[in-house]
PDB file of C-alpha atoms and ligand atoms in Angstrom:
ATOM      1  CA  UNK A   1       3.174 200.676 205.942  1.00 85.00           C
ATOM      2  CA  UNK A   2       2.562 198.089 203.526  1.00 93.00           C
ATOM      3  CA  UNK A   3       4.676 198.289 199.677  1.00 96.00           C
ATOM      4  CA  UNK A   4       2.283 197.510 197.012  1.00 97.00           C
ATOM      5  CA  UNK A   5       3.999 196.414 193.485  1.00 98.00           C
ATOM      6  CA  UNK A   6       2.468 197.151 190.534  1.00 98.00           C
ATOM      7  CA  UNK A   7       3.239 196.289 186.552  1.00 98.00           C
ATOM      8  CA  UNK A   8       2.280 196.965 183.661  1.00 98.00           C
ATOM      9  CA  UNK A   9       3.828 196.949 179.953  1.00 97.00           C
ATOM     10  CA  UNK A  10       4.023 200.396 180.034  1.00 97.00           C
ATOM     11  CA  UNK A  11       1.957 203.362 181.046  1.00 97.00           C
ATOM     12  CA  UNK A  12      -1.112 201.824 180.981  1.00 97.00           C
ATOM     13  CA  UNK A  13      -0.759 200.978 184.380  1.00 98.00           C
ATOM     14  CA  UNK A  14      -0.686 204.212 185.738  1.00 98.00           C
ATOM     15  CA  UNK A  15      -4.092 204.688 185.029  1.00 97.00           C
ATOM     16  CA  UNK A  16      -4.456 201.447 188.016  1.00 98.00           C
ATOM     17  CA  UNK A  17      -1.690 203.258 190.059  1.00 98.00           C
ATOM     18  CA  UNK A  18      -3.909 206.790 190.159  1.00 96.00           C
ATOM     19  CA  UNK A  19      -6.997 204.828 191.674  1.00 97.00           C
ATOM     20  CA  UNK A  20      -4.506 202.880 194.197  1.00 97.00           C
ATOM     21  CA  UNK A  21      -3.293 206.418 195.039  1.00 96.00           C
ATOM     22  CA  UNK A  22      -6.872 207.486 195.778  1.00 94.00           C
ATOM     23  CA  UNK A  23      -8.072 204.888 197.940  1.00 95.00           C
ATOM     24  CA  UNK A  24      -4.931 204.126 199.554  1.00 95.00           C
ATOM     25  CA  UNK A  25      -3.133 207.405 199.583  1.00 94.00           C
ATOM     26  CA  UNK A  26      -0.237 206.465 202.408  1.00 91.00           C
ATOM     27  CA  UNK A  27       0.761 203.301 200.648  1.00 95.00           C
ATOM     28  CA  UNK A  28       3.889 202.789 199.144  1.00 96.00           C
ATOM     29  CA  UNK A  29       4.498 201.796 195.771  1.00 97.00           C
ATOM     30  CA  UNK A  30       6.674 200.276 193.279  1.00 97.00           C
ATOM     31  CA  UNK A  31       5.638 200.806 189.948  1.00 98.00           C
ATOM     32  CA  UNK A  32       7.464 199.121 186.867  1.00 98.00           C
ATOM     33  CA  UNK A  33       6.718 200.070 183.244  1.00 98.00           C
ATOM     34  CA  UNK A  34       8.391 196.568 180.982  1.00 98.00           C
ATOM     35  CA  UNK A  35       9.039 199.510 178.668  1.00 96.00           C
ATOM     36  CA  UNK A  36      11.925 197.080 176.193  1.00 96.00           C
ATOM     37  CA  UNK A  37       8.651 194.785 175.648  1.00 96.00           C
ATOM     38  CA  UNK A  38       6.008 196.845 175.248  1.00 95.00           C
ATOM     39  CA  UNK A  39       3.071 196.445 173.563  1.00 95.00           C
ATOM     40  CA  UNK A  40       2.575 193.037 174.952  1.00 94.00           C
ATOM     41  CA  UNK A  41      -1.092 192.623 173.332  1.00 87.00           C
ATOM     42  CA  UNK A  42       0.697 191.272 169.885  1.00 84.00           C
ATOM     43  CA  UNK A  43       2.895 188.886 171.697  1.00 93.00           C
ATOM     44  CA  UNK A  44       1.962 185.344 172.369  1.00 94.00           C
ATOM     45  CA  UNK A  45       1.352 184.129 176.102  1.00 94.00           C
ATOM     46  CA  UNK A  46       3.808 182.664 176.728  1.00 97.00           C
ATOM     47  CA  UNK A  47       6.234 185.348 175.503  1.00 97.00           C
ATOM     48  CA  UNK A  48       3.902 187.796 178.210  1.00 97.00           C
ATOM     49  CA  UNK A  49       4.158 184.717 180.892  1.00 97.00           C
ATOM     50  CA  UNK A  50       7.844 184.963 180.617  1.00 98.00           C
ATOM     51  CA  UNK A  51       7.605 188.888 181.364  1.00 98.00           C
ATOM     52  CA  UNK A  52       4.901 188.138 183.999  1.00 98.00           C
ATOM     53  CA  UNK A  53       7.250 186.421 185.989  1.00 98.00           C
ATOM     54  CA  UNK A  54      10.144 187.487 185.523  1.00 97.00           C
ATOM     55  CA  UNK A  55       9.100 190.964 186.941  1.00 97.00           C
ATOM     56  CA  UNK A  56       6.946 189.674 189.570  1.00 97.00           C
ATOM     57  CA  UNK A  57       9.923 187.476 191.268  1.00 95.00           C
ATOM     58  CA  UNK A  58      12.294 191.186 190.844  1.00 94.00           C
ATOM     59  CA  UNK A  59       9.358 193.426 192.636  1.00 95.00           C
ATOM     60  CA  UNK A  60       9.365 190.595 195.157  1.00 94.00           C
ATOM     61  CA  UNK A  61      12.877 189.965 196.028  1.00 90.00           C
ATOM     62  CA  UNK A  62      14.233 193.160 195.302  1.00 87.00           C
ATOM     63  CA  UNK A  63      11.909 195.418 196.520  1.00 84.00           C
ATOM     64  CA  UNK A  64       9.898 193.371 199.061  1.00 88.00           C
ATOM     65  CA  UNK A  65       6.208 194.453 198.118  1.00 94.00           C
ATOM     66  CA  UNK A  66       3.562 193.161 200.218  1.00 96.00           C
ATOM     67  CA  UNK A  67       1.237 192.746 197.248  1.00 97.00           C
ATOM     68  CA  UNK A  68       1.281 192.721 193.621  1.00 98.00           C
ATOM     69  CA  UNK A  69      -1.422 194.321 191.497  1.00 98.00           C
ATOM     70  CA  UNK A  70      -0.491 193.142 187.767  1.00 98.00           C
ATOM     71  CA  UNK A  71      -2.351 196.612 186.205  1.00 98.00           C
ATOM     72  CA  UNK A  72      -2.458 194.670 182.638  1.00 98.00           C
ATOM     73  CA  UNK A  73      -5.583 193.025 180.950  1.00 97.00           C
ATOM     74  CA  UNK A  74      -3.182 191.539 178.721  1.00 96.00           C
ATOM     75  CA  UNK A  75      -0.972 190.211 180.845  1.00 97.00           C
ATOM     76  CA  UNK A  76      -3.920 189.051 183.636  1.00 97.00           C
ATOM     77  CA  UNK A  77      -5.762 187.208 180.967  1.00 95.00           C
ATOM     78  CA  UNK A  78      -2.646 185.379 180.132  1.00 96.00           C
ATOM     79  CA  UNK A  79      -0.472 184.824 183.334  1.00 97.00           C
ATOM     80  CA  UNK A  80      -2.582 185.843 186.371  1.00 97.00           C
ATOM     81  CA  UNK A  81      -3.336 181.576 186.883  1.00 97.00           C
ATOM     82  CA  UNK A  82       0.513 180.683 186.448  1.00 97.00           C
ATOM     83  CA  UNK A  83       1.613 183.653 188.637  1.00 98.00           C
ATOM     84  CA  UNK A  84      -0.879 182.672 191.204  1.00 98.00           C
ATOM     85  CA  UNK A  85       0.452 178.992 191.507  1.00 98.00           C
ATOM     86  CA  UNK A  86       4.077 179.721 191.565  1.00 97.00           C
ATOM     87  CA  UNK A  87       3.333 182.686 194.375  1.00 96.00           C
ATOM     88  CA  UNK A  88      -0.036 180.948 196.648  1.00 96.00           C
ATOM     89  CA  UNK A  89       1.399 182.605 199.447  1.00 93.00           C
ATOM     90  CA  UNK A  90       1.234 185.760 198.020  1.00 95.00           C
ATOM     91  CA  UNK A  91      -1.686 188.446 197.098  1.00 96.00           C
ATOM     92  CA  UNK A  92      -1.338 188.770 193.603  1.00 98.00           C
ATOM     93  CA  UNK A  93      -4.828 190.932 192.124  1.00 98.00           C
ATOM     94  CA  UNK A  94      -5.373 191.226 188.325  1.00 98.00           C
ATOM     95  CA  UNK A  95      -7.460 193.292 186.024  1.00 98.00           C
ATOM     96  CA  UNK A  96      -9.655 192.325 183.187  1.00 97.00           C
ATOM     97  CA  UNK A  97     -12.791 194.064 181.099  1.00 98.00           C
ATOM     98  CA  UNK A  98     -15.113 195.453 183.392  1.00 97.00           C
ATOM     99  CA  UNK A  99     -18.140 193.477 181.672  1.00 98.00           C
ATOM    100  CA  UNK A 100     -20.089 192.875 185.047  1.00 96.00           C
ATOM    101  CA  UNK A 101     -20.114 196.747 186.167  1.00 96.00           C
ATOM    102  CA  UNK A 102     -20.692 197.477 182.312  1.00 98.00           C
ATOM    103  CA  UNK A 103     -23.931 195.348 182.077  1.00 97.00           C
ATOM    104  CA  UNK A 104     -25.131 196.205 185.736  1.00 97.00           C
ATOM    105  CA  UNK A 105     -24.550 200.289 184.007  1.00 97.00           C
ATOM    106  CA  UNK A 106     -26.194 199.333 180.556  1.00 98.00           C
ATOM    107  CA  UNK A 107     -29.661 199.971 179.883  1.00 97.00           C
ATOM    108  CA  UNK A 108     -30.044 198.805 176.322  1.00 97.00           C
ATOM    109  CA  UNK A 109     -27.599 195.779 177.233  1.00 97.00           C
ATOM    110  CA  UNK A 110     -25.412 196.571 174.524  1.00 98.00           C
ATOM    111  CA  UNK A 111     -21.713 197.246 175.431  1.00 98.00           C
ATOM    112  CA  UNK A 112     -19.034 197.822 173.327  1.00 98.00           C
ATOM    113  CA  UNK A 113     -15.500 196.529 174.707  1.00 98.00           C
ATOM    114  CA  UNK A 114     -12.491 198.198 173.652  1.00 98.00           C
ATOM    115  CA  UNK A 115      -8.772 195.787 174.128  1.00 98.00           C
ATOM    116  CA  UNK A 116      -5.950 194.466 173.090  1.00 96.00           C
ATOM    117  CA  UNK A 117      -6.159 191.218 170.686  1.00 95.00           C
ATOM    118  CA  UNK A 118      -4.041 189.273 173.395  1.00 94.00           C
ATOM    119  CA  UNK A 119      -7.255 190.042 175.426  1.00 96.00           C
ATOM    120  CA  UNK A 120      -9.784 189.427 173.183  1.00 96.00           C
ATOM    121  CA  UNK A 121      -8.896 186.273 171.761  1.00 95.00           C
ATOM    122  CA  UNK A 122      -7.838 184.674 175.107  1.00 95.00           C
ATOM    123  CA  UNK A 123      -9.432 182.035 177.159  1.00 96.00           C
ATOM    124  CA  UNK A 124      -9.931 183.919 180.250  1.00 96.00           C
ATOM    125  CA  UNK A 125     -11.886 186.580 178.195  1.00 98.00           C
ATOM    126  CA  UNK A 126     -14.657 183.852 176.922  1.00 98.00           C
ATOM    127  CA  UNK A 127     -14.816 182.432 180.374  1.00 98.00           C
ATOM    128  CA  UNK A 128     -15.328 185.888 181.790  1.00 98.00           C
ATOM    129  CA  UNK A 129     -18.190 187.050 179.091  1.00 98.00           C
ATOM    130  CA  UNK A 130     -19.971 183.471 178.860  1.00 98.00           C
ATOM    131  CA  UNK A 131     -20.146 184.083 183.089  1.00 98.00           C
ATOM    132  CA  UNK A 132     -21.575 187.484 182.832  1.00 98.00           C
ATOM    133  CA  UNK A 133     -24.173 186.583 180.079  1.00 97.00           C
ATOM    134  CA  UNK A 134     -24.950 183.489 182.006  1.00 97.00           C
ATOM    135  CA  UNK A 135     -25.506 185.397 185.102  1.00 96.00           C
ATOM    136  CA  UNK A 136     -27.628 188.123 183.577  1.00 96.00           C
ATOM    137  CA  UNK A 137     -31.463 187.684 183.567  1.00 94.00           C
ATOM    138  CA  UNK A 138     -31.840 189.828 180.091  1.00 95.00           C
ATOM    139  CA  UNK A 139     -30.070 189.353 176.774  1.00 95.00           C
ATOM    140  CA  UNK A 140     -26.792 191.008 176.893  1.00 97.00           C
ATOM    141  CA  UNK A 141     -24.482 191.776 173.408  1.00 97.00           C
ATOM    142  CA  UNK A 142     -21.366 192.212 173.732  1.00 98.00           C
ATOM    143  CA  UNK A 143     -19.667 193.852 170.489  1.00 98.00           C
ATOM    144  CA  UNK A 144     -15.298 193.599 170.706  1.00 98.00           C
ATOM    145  CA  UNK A 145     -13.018 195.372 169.247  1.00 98.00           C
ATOM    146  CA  UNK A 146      -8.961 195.070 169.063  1.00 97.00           C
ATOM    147  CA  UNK A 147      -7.557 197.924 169.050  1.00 97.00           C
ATOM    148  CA  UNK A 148      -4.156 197.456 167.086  1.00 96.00           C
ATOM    149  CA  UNK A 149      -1.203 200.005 167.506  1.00 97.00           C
ATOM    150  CA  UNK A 150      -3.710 202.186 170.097  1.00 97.00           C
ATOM    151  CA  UNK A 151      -1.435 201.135 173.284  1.00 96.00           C
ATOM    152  CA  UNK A 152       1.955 202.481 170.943  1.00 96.00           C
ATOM    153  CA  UNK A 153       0.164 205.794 169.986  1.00 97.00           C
ATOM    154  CA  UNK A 154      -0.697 206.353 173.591  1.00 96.00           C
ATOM    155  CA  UNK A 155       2.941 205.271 174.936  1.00 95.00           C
ATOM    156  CA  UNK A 156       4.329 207.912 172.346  1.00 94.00           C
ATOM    157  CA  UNK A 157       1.979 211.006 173.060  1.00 94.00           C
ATOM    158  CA  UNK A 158       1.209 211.013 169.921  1.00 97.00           C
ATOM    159  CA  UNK A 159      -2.589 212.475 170.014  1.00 97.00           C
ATOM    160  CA  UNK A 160      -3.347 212.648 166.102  1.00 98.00           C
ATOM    161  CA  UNK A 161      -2.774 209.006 165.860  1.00 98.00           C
ATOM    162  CA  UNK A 162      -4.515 208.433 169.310  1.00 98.00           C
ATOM    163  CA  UNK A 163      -7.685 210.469 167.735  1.00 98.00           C
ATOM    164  CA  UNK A 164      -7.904 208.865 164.480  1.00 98.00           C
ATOM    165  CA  UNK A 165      -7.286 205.317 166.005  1.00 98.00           C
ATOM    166  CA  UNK A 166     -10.173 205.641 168.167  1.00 98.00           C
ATOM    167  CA  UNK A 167     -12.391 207.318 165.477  1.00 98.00           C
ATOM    168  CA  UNK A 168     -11.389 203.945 163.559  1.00 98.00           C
ATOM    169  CA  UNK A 169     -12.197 201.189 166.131  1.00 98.00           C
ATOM    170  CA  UNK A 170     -15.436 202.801 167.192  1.00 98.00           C
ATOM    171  CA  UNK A 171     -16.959 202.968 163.671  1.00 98.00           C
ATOM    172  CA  UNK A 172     -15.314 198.988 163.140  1.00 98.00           C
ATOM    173  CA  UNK A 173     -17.449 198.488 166.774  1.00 97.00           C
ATOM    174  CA  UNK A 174     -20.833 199.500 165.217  1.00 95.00           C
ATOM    175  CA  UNK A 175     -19.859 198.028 161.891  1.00 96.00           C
ATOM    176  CA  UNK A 176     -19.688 194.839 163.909  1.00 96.00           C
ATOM    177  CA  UNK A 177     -22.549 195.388 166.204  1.00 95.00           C
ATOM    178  CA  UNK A 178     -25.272 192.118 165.521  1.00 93.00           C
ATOM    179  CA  UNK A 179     -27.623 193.734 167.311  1.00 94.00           C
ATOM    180  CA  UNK A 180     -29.962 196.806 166.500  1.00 94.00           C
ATOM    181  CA  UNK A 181     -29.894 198.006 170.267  1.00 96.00           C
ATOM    182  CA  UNK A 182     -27.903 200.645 170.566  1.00 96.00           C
ATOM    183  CA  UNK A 183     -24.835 200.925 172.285  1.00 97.00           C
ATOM    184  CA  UNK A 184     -24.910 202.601 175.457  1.00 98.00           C
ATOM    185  CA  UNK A 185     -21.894 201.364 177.689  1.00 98.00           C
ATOM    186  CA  UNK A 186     -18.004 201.380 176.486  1.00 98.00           C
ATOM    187  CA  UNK A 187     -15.520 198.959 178.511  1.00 98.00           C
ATOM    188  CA  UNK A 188     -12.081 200.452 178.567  1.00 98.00           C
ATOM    189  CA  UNK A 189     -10.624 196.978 178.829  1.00 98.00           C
ATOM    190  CA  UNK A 190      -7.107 198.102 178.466  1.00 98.00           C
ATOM    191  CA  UNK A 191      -5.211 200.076 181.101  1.00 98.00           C
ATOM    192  CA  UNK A 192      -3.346 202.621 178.785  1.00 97.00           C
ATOM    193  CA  UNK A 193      -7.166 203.557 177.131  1.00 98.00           C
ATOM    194  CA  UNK A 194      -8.324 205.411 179.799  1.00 97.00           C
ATOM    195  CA  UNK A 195      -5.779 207.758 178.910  1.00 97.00           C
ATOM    196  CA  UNK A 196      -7.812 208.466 175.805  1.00 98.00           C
ATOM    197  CA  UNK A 197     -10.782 208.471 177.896  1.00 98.00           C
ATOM    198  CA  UNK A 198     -11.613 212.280 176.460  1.00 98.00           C
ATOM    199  CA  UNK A 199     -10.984 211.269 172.714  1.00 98.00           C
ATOM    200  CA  UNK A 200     -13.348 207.970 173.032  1.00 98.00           C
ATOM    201  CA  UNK A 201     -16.106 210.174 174.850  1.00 98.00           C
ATOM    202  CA  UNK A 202     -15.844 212.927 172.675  1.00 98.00           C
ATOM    203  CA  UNK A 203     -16.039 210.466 169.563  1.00 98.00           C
ATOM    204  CA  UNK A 204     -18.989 208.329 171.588  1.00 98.00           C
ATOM    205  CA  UNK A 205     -20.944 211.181 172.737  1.00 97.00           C
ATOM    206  CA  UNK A 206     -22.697 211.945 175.972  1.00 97.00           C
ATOM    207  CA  UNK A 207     -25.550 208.806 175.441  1.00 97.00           C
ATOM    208  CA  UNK A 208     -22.243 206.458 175.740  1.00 98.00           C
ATOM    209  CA  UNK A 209     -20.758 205.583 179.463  1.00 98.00           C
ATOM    210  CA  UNK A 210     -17.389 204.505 179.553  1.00 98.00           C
ATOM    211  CA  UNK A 211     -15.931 202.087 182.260  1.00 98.00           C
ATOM    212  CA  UNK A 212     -12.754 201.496 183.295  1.00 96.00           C
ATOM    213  CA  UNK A 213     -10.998 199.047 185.873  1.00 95.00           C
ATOM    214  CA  UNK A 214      -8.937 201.077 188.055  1.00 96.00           C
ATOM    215  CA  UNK A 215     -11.438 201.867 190.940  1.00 95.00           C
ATOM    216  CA  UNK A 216     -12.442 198.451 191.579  1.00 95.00           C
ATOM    217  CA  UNK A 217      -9.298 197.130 191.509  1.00 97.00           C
ATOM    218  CA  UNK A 218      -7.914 199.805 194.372  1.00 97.00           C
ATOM    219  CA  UNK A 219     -10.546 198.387 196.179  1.00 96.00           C
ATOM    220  CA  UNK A 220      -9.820 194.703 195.885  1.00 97.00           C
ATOM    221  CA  UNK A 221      -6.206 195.638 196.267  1.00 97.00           C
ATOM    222  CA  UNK A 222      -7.287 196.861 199.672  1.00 96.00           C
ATOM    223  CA  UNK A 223      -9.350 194.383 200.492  1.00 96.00           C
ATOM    224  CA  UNK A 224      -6.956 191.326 199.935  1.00 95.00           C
ATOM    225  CA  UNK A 225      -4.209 193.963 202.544  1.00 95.00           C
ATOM    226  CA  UNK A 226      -6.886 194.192 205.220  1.00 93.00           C
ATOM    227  CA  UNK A 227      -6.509 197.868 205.249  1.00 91.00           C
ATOM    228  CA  UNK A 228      -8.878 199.866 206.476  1.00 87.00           C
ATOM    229  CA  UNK A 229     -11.240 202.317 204.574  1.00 83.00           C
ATOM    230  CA  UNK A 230      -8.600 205.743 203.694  1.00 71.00           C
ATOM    231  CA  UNK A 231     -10.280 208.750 205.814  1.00 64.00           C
ATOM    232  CA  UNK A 232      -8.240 210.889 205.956  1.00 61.00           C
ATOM    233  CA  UNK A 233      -6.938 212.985 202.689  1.00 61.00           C
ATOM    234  CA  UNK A 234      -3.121 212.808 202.587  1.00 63.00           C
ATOM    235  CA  UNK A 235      -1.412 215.629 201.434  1.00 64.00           C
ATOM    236  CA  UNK A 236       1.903 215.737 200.593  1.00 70.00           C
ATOM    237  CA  UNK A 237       3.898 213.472 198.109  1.00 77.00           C
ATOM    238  CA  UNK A 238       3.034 210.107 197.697  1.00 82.00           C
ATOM    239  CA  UNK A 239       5.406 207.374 197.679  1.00 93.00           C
ATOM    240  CA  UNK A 240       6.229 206.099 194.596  1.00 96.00           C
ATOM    241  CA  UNK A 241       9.681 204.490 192.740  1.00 96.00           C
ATOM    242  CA  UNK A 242       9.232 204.338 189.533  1.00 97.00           C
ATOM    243  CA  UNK A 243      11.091 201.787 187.520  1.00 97.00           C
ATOM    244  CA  UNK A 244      11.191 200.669 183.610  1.00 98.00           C
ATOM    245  CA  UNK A 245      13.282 198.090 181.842  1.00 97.00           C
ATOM    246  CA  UNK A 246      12.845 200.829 178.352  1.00 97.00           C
ATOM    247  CA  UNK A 247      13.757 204.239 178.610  1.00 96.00           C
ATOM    248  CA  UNK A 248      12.920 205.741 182.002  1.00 97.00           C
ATOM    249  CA  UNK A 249      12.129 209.655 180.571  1.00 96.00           C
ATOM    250  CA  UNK A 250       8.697 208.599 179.238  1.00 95.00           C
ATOM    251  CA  UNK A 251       7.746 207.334 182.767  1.00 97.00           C
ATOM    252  CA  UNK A 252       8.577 209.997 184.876  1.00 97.00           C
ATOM    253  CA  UNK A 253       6.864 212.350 182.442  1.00 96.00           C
ATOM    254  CA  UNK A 254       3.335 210.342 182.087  1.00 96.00           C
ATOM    255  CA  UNK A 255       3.311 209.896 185.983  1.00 96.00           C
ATOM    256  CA  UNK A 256       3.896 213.783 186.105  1.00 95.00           C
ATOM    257  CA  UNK A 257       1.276 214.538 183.557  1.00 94.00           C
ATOM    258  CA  UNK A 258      -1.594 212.282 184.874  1.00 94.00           C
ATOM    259  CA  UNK A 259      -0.718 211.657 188.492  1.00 94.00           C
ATOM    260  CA  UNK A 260       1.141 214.507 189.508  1.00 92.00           C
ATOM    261  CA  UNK A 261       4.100 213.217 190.702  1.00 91.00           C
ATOM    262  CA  UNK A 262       8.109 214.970 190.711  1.00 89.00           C
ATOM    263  CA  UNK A 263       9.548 211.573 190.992  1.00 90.00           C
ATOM    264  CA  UNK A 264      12.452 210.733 188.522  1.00 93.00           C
ATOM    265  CA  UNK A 265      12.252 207.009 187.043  1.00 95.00           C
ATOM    266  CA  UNK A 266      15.136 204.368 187.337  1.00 96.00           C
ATOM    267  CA  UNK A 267      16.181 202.033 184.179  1.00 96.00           C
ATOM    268  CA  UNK A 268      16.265 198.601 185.332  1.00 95.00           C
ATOM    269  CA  UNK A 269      17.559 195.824 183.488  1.00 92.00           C
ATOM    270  CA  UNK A 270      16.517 191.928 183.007  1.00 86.00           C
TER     271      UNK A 270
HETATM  272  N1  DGL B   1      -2.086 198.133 179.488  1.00 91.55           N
HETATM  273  C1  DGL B   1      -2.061 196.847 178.837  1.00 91.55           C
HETATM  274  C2  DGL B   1      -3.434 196.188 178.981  1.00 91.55           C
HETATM  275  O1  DGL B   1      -4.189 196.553 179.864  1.00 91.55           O
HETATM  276  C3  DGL B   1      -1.534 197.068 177.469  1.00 91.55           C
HETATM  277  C4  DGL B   1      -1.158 195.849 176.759  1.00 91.55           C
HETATM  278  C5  DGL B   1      -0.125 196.047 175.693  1.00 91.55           C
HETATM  279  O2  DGL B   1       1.000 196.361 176.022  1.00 91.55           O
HETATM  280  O3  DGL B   1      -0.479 195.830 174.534  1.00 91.55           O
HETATM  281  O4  DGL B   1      -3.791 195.276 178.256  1.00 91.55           O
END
């Protein structure tokens, strides 16, 4: 059975962890929440790379995972290339703003993308929406928002902030729009928003698709494992140890509220 480690800088990643669940239901998994540095999309790279590899070399020694899915945008877009070359030996699989599926969805080619500043304004992000423009054989427009203080509100519960943060950064998106087209397709391109996946829908309405990462990403995960296609549906508990270097409680009760689970969560420290 193979151990599959997965990070994030807090719950966002769980969102990743419930479609890992569902395509690869008898894996194990190790899922750590850096809960003392969360957010991470206000810190600078290199304070994320740090993070990034600090908990990548734990999940490997300590708890011998086969693969590591790093369930961050943030993070991916600013340590997925370092990780990689200080672990070639190793499957490492990122996540970033699902632009491709978004424009392949799109009919008026205008998508809104919804992510952490860290995201937006980093390298990999340009590289990754010049490539899908350039590959596309109509005009795309791609209006970005970040979404300050959304991943905190989300960490915290706290749905009145949650709502009127994503009321906020959907009317600065069509502020911002430069095109007249409307806009049809919503990238989730942080892990924690599809957690407010209801809110931004609500607030969208039903013209507006939103996208997300997590689905993909199971599959890739699966993919880079050689495992087979699940089919079979596994019943009983899954198995998961969850770990955060903040306060565990939080943990335990998102995974039981959106995956589930009866699984405590263990502080660990570093
Ligand atoms: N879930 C992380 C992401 O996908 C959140 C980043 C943060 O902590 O700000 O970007």
């Amino acid at each position: 059975m193979k151990t599959i480690g997965v990070f994030d800088s807090g719950l966002g990643g769980l969102s990743v962890l419930r479609a890992l669940l569902l395509e690869m239901p008898e894996a194990r998994y190790v899922y750590l929440a850096d809960g003392a540095y969360t957010p991470y999309g206000g810190r600078s790279a290199a304070q994320v790379t740090e993070r990034a590899h600090r908990i990548t070399q734990c999940l490997r020694q300590d708890s011998a995972v086969d693969a590591l899915v790093v369930a961050c945008n943030t993070a991916t877009a600013m340590a997925i290339e370092s990780l990689r070359q200080e672990h070639p030996d190793w499957p490492i699989v990122g996540v970033e703003p699902a632009l491709k599926p978004a424009a392949a969805l799109s009919r008026s080619g205008h998508i809104g993308v919804l992510a952490t500043r860290g995201t937006v304004e980093s390298e990999r992000f340009a590289r990754l929406r010049t490539r899908v423009e350039s590959e596309s054989s109509r005009p795309l427009h791609f209006t970005t928002q970040a979404c300050e203080g959304l991943v905190d509100a989300i960490e915290h519960g706290d749905e009145a902030t949650t709502r009127a943060l994503c009321a906020r950064y959907l009317d600065a998106l069509r502020a911002s729009a430069k095109t007249s087209a409307p806009m049809d397709t919503l990238v989730l391109g942080c892990t924690h928003y599809p957690f407010a996946a209801d809110i931004l829908q609500t607030l969208s309405g039903p013209a507006v698709r939103l996208v997300e990462t997590g689905a993909p990403v199971a599959r890739r995960t699966r993919a880079v494992l050689g495992l087979p296609e699940a089919n079979t549906v596994v019943c009983g508990t899954p198995h998961i140890t969850l770990l955060s270097t903040g306060d565990p409680t939080p943990l335990a009760q998102a995974s039981a509220r959106w995956l589930g689970t009866t699984v405590g969560a263990i502080h660990v420290d570093f």
